[in-house]
Amino acid sequence: MSVVKKAGILKSLVGGLLSCGLVFASSVSLAKAEKIFVSIGTGGPTGVYFVAGNKICDLMNKAANKNGDAVRCNAPSSGGSIYNINAIRSKELDFGVAQSDWQYHAYKGTSKFKGNQLESIRAVFSLHAEPFQILVAKGSGIKSWADLKGKRVNIGNAGSGQRGTFETLMKAYGVDKSYFSLATELNSTEQAGALCNGNIDAFGYSVGFPNAGVSQATDGCEARIISLTDAPVKKLVDERPFFNFTKIPTGTYSTVTEDVTTFGPRATLVTRADVSDKVVYGLVKAVFEGLDDFKKYHPAFRVLDPKTMVKDGLSAPLHPGALKYYKEKGWIK
Ligand code: GLU
């Protein structure tokens, strides 16, 4: 577990400094506290997860400073949902943002988590919807899934949520990577540049909107987002509790000149059962008490509502530290 207690190290460090006659007042006060380091895994730096994780940490650190708790939260960029869940398993991370489909599969041991179940994954809350968006290059002539046949398509880096969801989508259509003339594995920071430079014809990305990485392609080089509503996609949404249809309204990006409808998961925050109730309670309290501030931080967060955040998209059991706070608030009976 990376909730590391460093007091011992600090004490010996301060002891060493004392013996050298080099002590500073701040070092002495640090030595008194047992500092707890908390890490939240996010996604690529141009995504929404990175903003979410860093704002959660900001609220948590501010609350800790105010209450005199020795907690320090950080939210590094990462490969995305599946990477985060696996890093929670290995205790490299305590929390991670993850798509609701991958939360479900990790807890149930299905799909990519078959034979690799993470029964101890726990839900904390959910965030924004993440419609699966296929961005197609200007002049590519691609208007639907069928037009992607024989095209150069970025299916995403291993470890990202969109890579997994792209694979789910290919399966739903009964195809594999060979459907495309080239299937690249670029990450979310690289894909828009590759599209605008003409190196690929399309990429898939499940992400909240509006989003910087998508606007780099739409506003940057007139890429369009295609709707995904035909029978195989309807079946996916009907059969899977973690997918919904979402509308990306006209005007979201300069090339969205009519509403785009596509399926997708929801972003969620997950942790592990053995992360302390105190830490999880502290995190959720800081986020919900600072929710007005949080919602202003990114346009994808504007619609967040505590009543849906404590249940939508959550298939693993709630962590007891989160449940305690939700019960106190009366959001869960
Ligand atoms: N949904 C993406 C993933 O799970 C990340 C999106 C984002 O960074 O906002 O990898």
Short mmCIF file of C-alpha atoms and ligand atoms in Angstrom, two decimals:
data_model
loop_
_atom_site.label_atom_id
_atom_site.label_comp_id
_atom_site.label_asym_id
_atom_site.label_seq_id
_atom_site.Cartn_x
_atom_site.Cartn_y
_atom_site.Cartn_z
CA MET A 1 0.00 0.00 0.00
CA SER A 2 1.46 3.38 -0.89
CA VAL A 3 -0.17 5.16 2.02
CA VAL A 4 3.31 5.43 3.44
CA LYS A 5 4.10 6.39 6.98
CA LYS A 6 7.30 8.33 6.90
CA ALA A 7 7.50 9.63 10.46
CA GLY A 8 10.33 7.26 11.36
CA ILE A 9 12.44 8.41 8.42
CA LEU A 10 11.69 12.05 9.18
CA LYS A 11 12.56 11.58 12.84
CA SER A 12 15.95 10.12 12.05
CA LEU A 13 16.51 12.82 9.42
CA VAL A 14 15.67 15.56 11.92
CA GLY A 15 17.76 13.74 14.53
CA GLY A 16 20.69 13.80 12.12
CA LEU A 17 20.16 17.48 11.39
CA LEU A 18 19.92 18.24 15.11
CA SER A 19 23.22 16.55 15.77
CA CYS A 20 24.73 18.67 12.99
CA GLY A 21 23.18 21.77 14.53
CA LEU A 22 21.26 22.41 11.31
CA VAL A 23 17.64 22.14 12.40
CA PHE A 24 14.82 24.37 11.10
CA ALA A 25 11.54 25.00 12.90
CA SER A 26 9.45 23.41 10.08
CA SER A 27 11.42 20.16 10.23
CA VAL A 28 10.59 19.82 13.91
CA SER A 29 6.84 20.17 13.32
CA LEU A 30 6.99 17.69 10.42
CA ALA A 31 8.63 15.17 12.70
CA LYS A 32 5.61 15.26 15.01
CA ALA A 33 3.18 14.16 12.36
CA GLU A 34 2.83 10.81 10.64
CA LYS A 35 2.43 11.94 7.07
CA ILE A 36 0.11 9.86 4.92
CA PHE A 37 0.76 9.97 1.18
CA VAL A 38 -2.23 9.26 -1.06
CA SER A 39 -2.02 8.78 -4.85
CA ILE A 40 -4.84 8.94 -7.39
CA GLY A 41 -4.17 7.46 -10.84
CA THR A 42 -5.60 9.55 -13.68
CA GLY A 43 -5.11 9.44 -17.48
CA GLY A 44 -3.24 11.41 -20.13
CA PRO A 45 -2.47 15.07 -19.37
CA THR A 46 -4.96 16.36 -21.99
CA GLY A 47 -7.84 14.26 -20.62
CA VAL A 48 -10.49 14.97 -17.99
CA TYR A 49 -9.24 12.33 -15.49
CA PHE A 50 -6.05 14.32 -14.96
CA VAL A 51 -8.08 17.42 -14.09
CA ALA A 52 -10.43 15.40 -11.86
CA GLY A 53 -7.65 13.68 -9.90
CA ASN A 54 -5.73 16.88 -9.36
CA LYS A 55 -8.79 18.81 -8.22
CA ILE A 56 -9.75 16.01 -5.81
CA CYS A 57 -6.21 16.15 -4.37
CA ASP A 58 -6.36 19.91 -4.15
CA LEU A 59 -9.60 19.75 -2.11
CA MET A 60 -8.23 16.94 0.05
CA ASN A 61 -4.94 18.74 0.73
CA LYS A 62 -6.73 22.00 1.59
CA ALA A 63 -9.09 20.21 3.99
CA ALA A 64 -6.14 18.39 5.59
CA ASN A 65 -4.24 21.64 6.07
CA LYS A 66 -7.30 23.21 7.66
CA ASN A 67 -7.91 20.27 9.99
CA GLY A 68 -4.24 19.74 10.81
CA ASP A 69 -4.27 16.24 9.22
CA ALA A 70 -0.93 15.16 7.83
CA VAL A 71 -2.27 13.97 4.48
CA ARG A 72 -0.64 14.71 1.14
CA CYS A 73 -2.46 13.71 -2.04
CA ASN A 74 -1.01 13.66 -5.54
CA ALA A 75 -2.53 12.65 -8.88
CA PRO A 76 0.03 11.68 -11.53
CA SER A 77 -0.91 11.17 -15.18
CA SER A 78 -1.15 7.51 -16.17
CA GLY A 79 -2.09 5.10 -18.95
CA GLY A 80 -5.80 5.28 -17.97
CA SER A 81 -8.54 3.12 -16.41
CA ILE A 82 -7.13 -0.38 -16.72
CA TYR A 83 -3.64 0.74 -15.77
CA ASN A 84 -5.11 2.45 -12.68
CA ILE A 85 -7.07 -0.62 -11.57
CA ASN A 86 -3.99 -2.83 -11.91
CA ALA A 87 -1.87 -0.29 -10.00
CA ILE A 88 -4.50 -0.27 -7.21
CA ARG A 89 -4.17 -4.05 -7.12
CA SER A 90 -0.37 -3.87 -6.81
CA LYS A 91 -0.72 -1.11 -4.16
CA GLU A 92 1.26 1.33 -6.25
CA LEU A 93 -1.88 3.54 -6.13
CA ASP A 94 -4.60 3.93 -3.49
CA PHE A 95 -7.21 5.45 -5.78
CA GLY A 96 -7.79 5.71 -9.50
CA VAL A 97 -10.26 7.16 -11.93
CA ALA A 98 -11.71 4.34 -14.03
CA GLN A 99 -14.49 3.82 -16.54
CA SER A 100 -17.61 2.14 -15.15
CA ASP A 101 -17.21 -0.77 -17.60
CA TRP A 102 -13.75 -1.58 -16.25
CA GLN A 103 -14.82 -1.14 -12.64
CA TYR A 104 -17.56 -3.72 -13.33
CA HIS A 105 -15.28 -6.20 -15.08
CA ALA A 106 -12.51 -5.89 -12.45
CA TYR A 107 -14.97 -6.61 -9.63
CA LYS A 108 -16.71 -9.48 -11.46
CA GLY A 109 -13.59 -10.95 -13.05
CA THR A 110 -15.03 -10.74 -16.56
CA SER A 111 -13.82 -9.52 -19.98
CA LYS A 112 -10.19 -8.31 -19.67
CA PHE A 113 -10.24 -9.23 -15.96
CA LYS A 114 -11.18 -12.86 -16.57
CA GLY A 115 -8.76 -14.91 -14.47
CA ASN A 116 -7.50 -11.68 -12.95
CA GLN A 117 -10.43 -10.56 -10.78
CA LEU A 118 -9.94 -7.75 -8.26
CA GLU A 119 -12.59 -8.66 -5.69
CA SER A 120 -11.20 -6.00 -3.32
CA ILE A 121 -11.91 -3.07 -5.70
CA ARG A 122 -14.28 -0.60 -4.02
CA ALA A 123 -16.37 2.21 -5.49
CA VAL A 124 -16.04 5.74 -4.10
CA PHE A 125 -18.28 7.84 -6.40
CA SER A 126 -18.91 8.48 -10.07
CA LEU A 127 -18.23 11.57 -12.12
CA HIS A 128 -19.10 12.59 -15.70
CA ALA A 129 -20.33 10.54 -18.67
CA GLU A 130 -17.62 9.44 -21.09
CA PRO A 131 -19.19 8.93 -24.51
CA PHE A 132 -17.06 6.77 -26.79
CA GLN A 133 -16.12 9.14 -29.57
CA ILE A 134 -14.74 8.12 -32.94
CA LEU A 135 -13.00 11.14 -34.42
CA VAL A 136 -12.56 11.02 -38.19
CA ALA A 137 -10.22 13.14 -40.30
CA LYS A 138 -11.50 15.87 -42.58
CA GLY A 139 -11.76 14.49 -46.10
CA SER A 140 -11.62 10.84 -44.93
CA GLY A 141 -15.21 10.29 -46.05
CA ILE A 142 -15.94 8.26 -42.92
CA LYS A 143 -19.53 8.72 -41.74
CA SER A 144 -20.25 5.48 -39.90
CA TRP A 145 -18.65 2.37 -38.39
CA ALA A 146 -18.88 0.57 -41.76
CA ASP A 147 -16.75 3.26 -43.41
CA LEU A 148 -13.87 2.49 -41.02
CA LYS A 149 -13.17 -0.75 -42.91
CA GLY A 150 -9.64 -0.68 -44.40
CA LYS A 151 -8.80 2.64 -42.72
CA ARG A 152 -5.86 3.55 -40.46
CA VAL A 153 -7.33 3.69 -36.98
CA ASN A 154 -5.89 4.39 -33.54
CA ILE A 155 -7.36 1.86 -31.09
CA GLY A 156 -5.51 3.38 -28.10
CA ASN A 157 -2.68 2.40 -25.77
CA ALA A 158 -2.90 -0.81 -23.75
CA GLY A 159 -4.06 0.14 -20.24
CA SER A 160 -6.39 2.89 -21.39
CA GLY A 161 -10.11 2.59 -20.89
CA GLN A 162 -10.81 3.48 -24.53
CA ARG A 163 -8.58 0.68 -25.78
CA GLY A 164 -10.66 -1.80 -23.82
CA THR A 165 -13.94 -0.23 -24.90
CA PHE A 166 -12.78 -0.14 -28.54
CA GLU A 167 -12.14 -3.89 -28.27
CA THR A 168 -15.65 -4.35 -26.81
CA LEU A 169 -17.05 -2.39 -29.76
CA MET A 170 -15.09 -4.41 -32.36
CA LYS A 171 -16.41 -7.59 -30.76
CA ALA A 172 -19.96 -6.23 -30.88
CA TYR A 173 -19.54 -5.68 -34.63
CA GLY A 174 -17.95 -9.13 -35.01
CA VAL A 175 -14.58 -7.84 -36.25
CA ASP A 176 -11.02 -7.59 -34.97
CA LYS A 177 -8.03 -5.35 -35.68
CA SER A 178 -7.67 -6.80 -39.18
CA TYR A 179 -10.83 -4.85 -40.11
CA PHE A 180 -8.55 -1.81 -40.35
CA SER A 181 -5.58 -1.47 -42.71
CA LEU A 182 -3.57 -0.24 -39.73
CA ALA A 183 -4.42 -0.33 -36.01
CA THR A 184 -2.13 1.99 -34.06
CA GLU A 185 -1.75 2.07 -30.26
CA LEU A 186 -1.05 5.74 -29.65
CA ASN A 187 -2.00 7.25 -26.30
CA SER A 188 -4.54 10.03 -25.76
CA THR A 189 -1.92 12.75 -25.96
CA GLU A 190 -0.55 11.56 -29.30
CA GLN A 191 -3.70 10.66 -31.23
CA ALA A 192 -5.03 14.11 -32.23
CA GLY A 193 -1.64 15.14 -33.61
CA ALA A 194 -1.43 11.92 -35.62
CA LEU A 195 -4.90 12.58 -37.08
CA CYS A 196 -4.13 16.20 -37.96
CA ASN A 197 -0.78 15.20 -39.51
CA GLY A 198 -2.51 12.67 -41.77
CA ASN A 199 -0.87 9.63 -40.17
CA ILE A 200 -4.19 8.03 -39.17
CA ASP A 201 -7.78 8.40 -40.45
CA ALA A 202 -9.62 7.98 -37.15
CA PHE A 203 -9.23 7.42 -33.43
CA GLY A 204 -11.51 6.26 -30.62
CA TYR A 205 -11.61 7.99 -27.24
CA SER A 206 -13.98 7.62 -24.29
CA VAL A 207 -13.74 10.93 -22.52
CA GLY A 208 -15.88 13.64 -20.92
CA PHE A 209 -16.78 16.66 -23.02
CA PRO A 210 -15.69 19.23 -23.89
CA ASN A 211 -12.13 17.99 -23.80
CA ALA A 212 -8.82 19.52 -24.86
CA GLY A 213 -7.55 16.41 -26.69
CA VAL A 214 -10.74 16.19 -28.79
CA SER A 215 -10.83 19.90 -29.56
CA GLN A 216 -7.24 19.66 -30.79
CA ALA A 217 -8.66 17.46 -33.57
CA THR A 218 -12.06 19.12 -34.14
CA ASP A 219 -11.22 22.78 -33.77
CA GLY A 220 -7.60 22.13 -34.78
CA CYS A 221 -8.03 20.26 -38.09
CA GLU A 222 -11.79 19.96 -38.68
CA ALA A 223 -12.13 16.34 -37.55
CA ARG A 224 -15.71 15.18 -36.93
CA ILE A 225 -17.25 12.84 -34.37
CA ILE A 226 -19.47 10.08 -35.80
CA SER A 227 -22.68 8.86 -34.18
CA LEU A 228 -22.76 5.23 -33.02
CA THR A 229 -26.37 4.13 -32.65
CA ASP A 230 -26.88 1.11 -34.90
CA ALA A 231 -28.08 -2.34 -33.80
CA PRO A 232 -24.81 -3.81 -32.38
CA VAL A 233 -24.34 -0.67 -30.25
CA LYS A 234 -27.99 -0.69 -29.08
CA LYS A 235 -27.47 -4.30 -28.02
CA LEU A 236 -24.35 -3.33 -26.05
CA VAL A 237 -26.26 -0.63 -24.18
CA ASP A 238 -29.29 -2.86 -23.58
CA GLU A 239 -27.26 -5.74 -22.23
CA ARG A 240 -24.68 -3.92 -20.16
CA PRO A 241 -25.60 -1.95 -17.01
CA PHE A 242 -22.53 0.28 -17.25
CA PHE A 243 -23.19 1.77 -20.72
CA ASN A 244 -25.63 4.52 -21.68
CA PHE A 245 -26.30 6.62 -24.75
CA THR A 246 -25.10 10.21 -24.46
CA LYS A 247 -25.78 13.16 -26.73
CA ILE A 248 -22.93 15.52 -27.56
CA PRO A 249 -24.89 18.68 -28.37
CA THR A 250 -24.47 20.87 -31.43
CA GLY A 251 -21.78 23.45 -30.87
CA THR A 252 -19.76 21.42 -28.31
CA TYR A 253 -16.93 21.67 -30.85
CA SER A 254 -16.81 23.74 -34.04
CA THR A 255 -17.43 20.65 -36.25
CA VAL A 256 -20.39 19.37 -34.21
CA THR A 257 -23.02 21.01 -36.40
CA GLU A 258 -25.74 18.56 -35.38
CA ASP A 259 -26.13 16.52 -32.18
CA VAL A 260 -23.94 13.41 -32.06
CA THR A 261 -25.25 10.37 -30.16
CA THR A 262 -22.95 7.62 -29.02
CA PHE A 263 -22.69 5.03 -26.26
CA GLY A 264 -20.28 5.06 -23.35
CA PRO A 265 -19.43 4.43 -19.73
CA ARG A 266 -19.21 6.87 -16.83
CA ALA A 267 -16.02 7.98 -15.09
CA THR A 268 -15.78 6.65 -11.54
CA LEU A 269 -13.34 6.87 -8.64
CA VAL A 270 -12.25 3.52 -7.23
CA THR A 271 -10.06 2.32 -4.39
CA ARG A 272 -9.18 -0.91 -2.58
CA ALA A 273 -10.97 -2.42 0.46
CA ASP A 274 -7.87 -2.15 2.68
CA VAL A 275 -7.37 1.61 2.19
CA SER A 276 -8.32 3.08 5.58
CA ASP A 277 -11.86 4.32 6.23
CA LYS A 278 -10.34 7.53 7.58
CA VAL A 279 -8.54 8.32 4.32
CA VAL A 280 -11.56 7.50 2.12
CA TYR A 281 -13.94 9.40 4.41
CA GLY A 282 -11.55 12.40 4.37
CA LEU A 283 -11.42 12.33 0.56
CA VAL A 284 -15.19 12.15 -0.01
CA LYS A 285 -15.92 14.77 2.65
CA ALA A 286 -13.43 17.16 1.06
CA VAL A 287 -14.88 16.57 -2.43
CA PHE A 288 -18.56 16.90 -1.48
CA GLU A 289 -17.99 19.90 0.75
CA GLY A 290 -16.05 21.50 -2.10
CA LEU A 291 -18.38 20.27 -4.87
CA ASP A 292 -19.43 23.76 -6.00
CA ASP A 293 -15.79 24.63 -6.49
CA PHE A 294 -15.09 21.25 -8.14
CA LYS A 295 -17.94 21.71 -10.65
CA LYS A 296 -16.53 25.03 -11.79
CA TYR A 297 -13.18 23.50 -12.47
CA HIS A 298 -14.04 21.73 -15.74
CA PRO A 299 -17.13 22.05 -17.97
CA ALA A 300 -17.53 18.23 -17.95
CA PHE A 301 -18.24 18.46 -14.19
CA ARG A 302 -21.02 21.05 -14.45
CA VAL A 303 -23.84 18.52 -14.27
CA LEU A 304 -22.53 16.58 -11.26
CA ASP A 305 -25.11 15.88 -8.58
CA PRO A 306 -24.34 14.04 -5.30
CA LYS A 307 -27.49 11.90 -5.57
CA THR A 308 -26.35 10.31 -8.83
CA MET A 309 -22.62 10.37 -7.99
CA VAL A 310 -23.16 7.97 -5.08
CA LYS A 311 -24.88 5.33 -7.24
CA ASP A 312 -24.67 5.69 -11.05
CA GLY A 313 -21.97 3.59 -12.71
CA LEU A 314 -20.95 1.88 -9.47
CA SER A 315 -20.94 -1.91 -9.52
CA ALA A 316 -18.31 -2.71 -6.89
CA PRO A 317 -19.49 -2.23 -3.28
CA LEU A 318 -19.00 1.25 -1.85
CA HIS A 319 -15.94 1.59 0.38
CA PRO A 320 -17.14 1.81 4.03
CA GLY A 321 -15.39 5.18 4.47
CA ALA A 322 -17.47 6.62 1.62
CA LEU A 323 -20.67 4.89 2.75
CA LYS A 324 -20.31 6.43 6.22
CA TYR A 325 -20.31 9.95 4.76
CA TYR A 326 -23.21 9.24 2.34
CA LYS A 327 -25.30 7.87 5.22
CA GLU A 328 -24.54 10.91 7.35
CA LYS A 329 -25.75 13.09 4.47
CA GLY A 330 -28.87 10.95 4.00
CA TRP A 331 -27.98 10.20 0.36
CA ILE A 332 -28.00 6.49 1.09
CA LYS A 333 -30.26 4.86 3.65
N1 GLU B 1 -11.54 7.13 -20.35
C1 GLU B 1 -10.12 7.21 -20.51
C2 GLU B 1 -9.46 6.00 -19.92
O1 GLU B 1 -10.05 5.31 -19.14
C3 GLU B 1 -9.48 8.47 -19.93
C4 GLU B 1 -10.19 9.73 -20.21
C5 GLU B 1 -9.57 10.94 -19.55
O2 GLU B 1 -8.34 10.97 -19.38
O3 GLU B 1 -10.32 11.85 -19.21
O4 GLU B 1 -8.33 5.70 -20.19
#
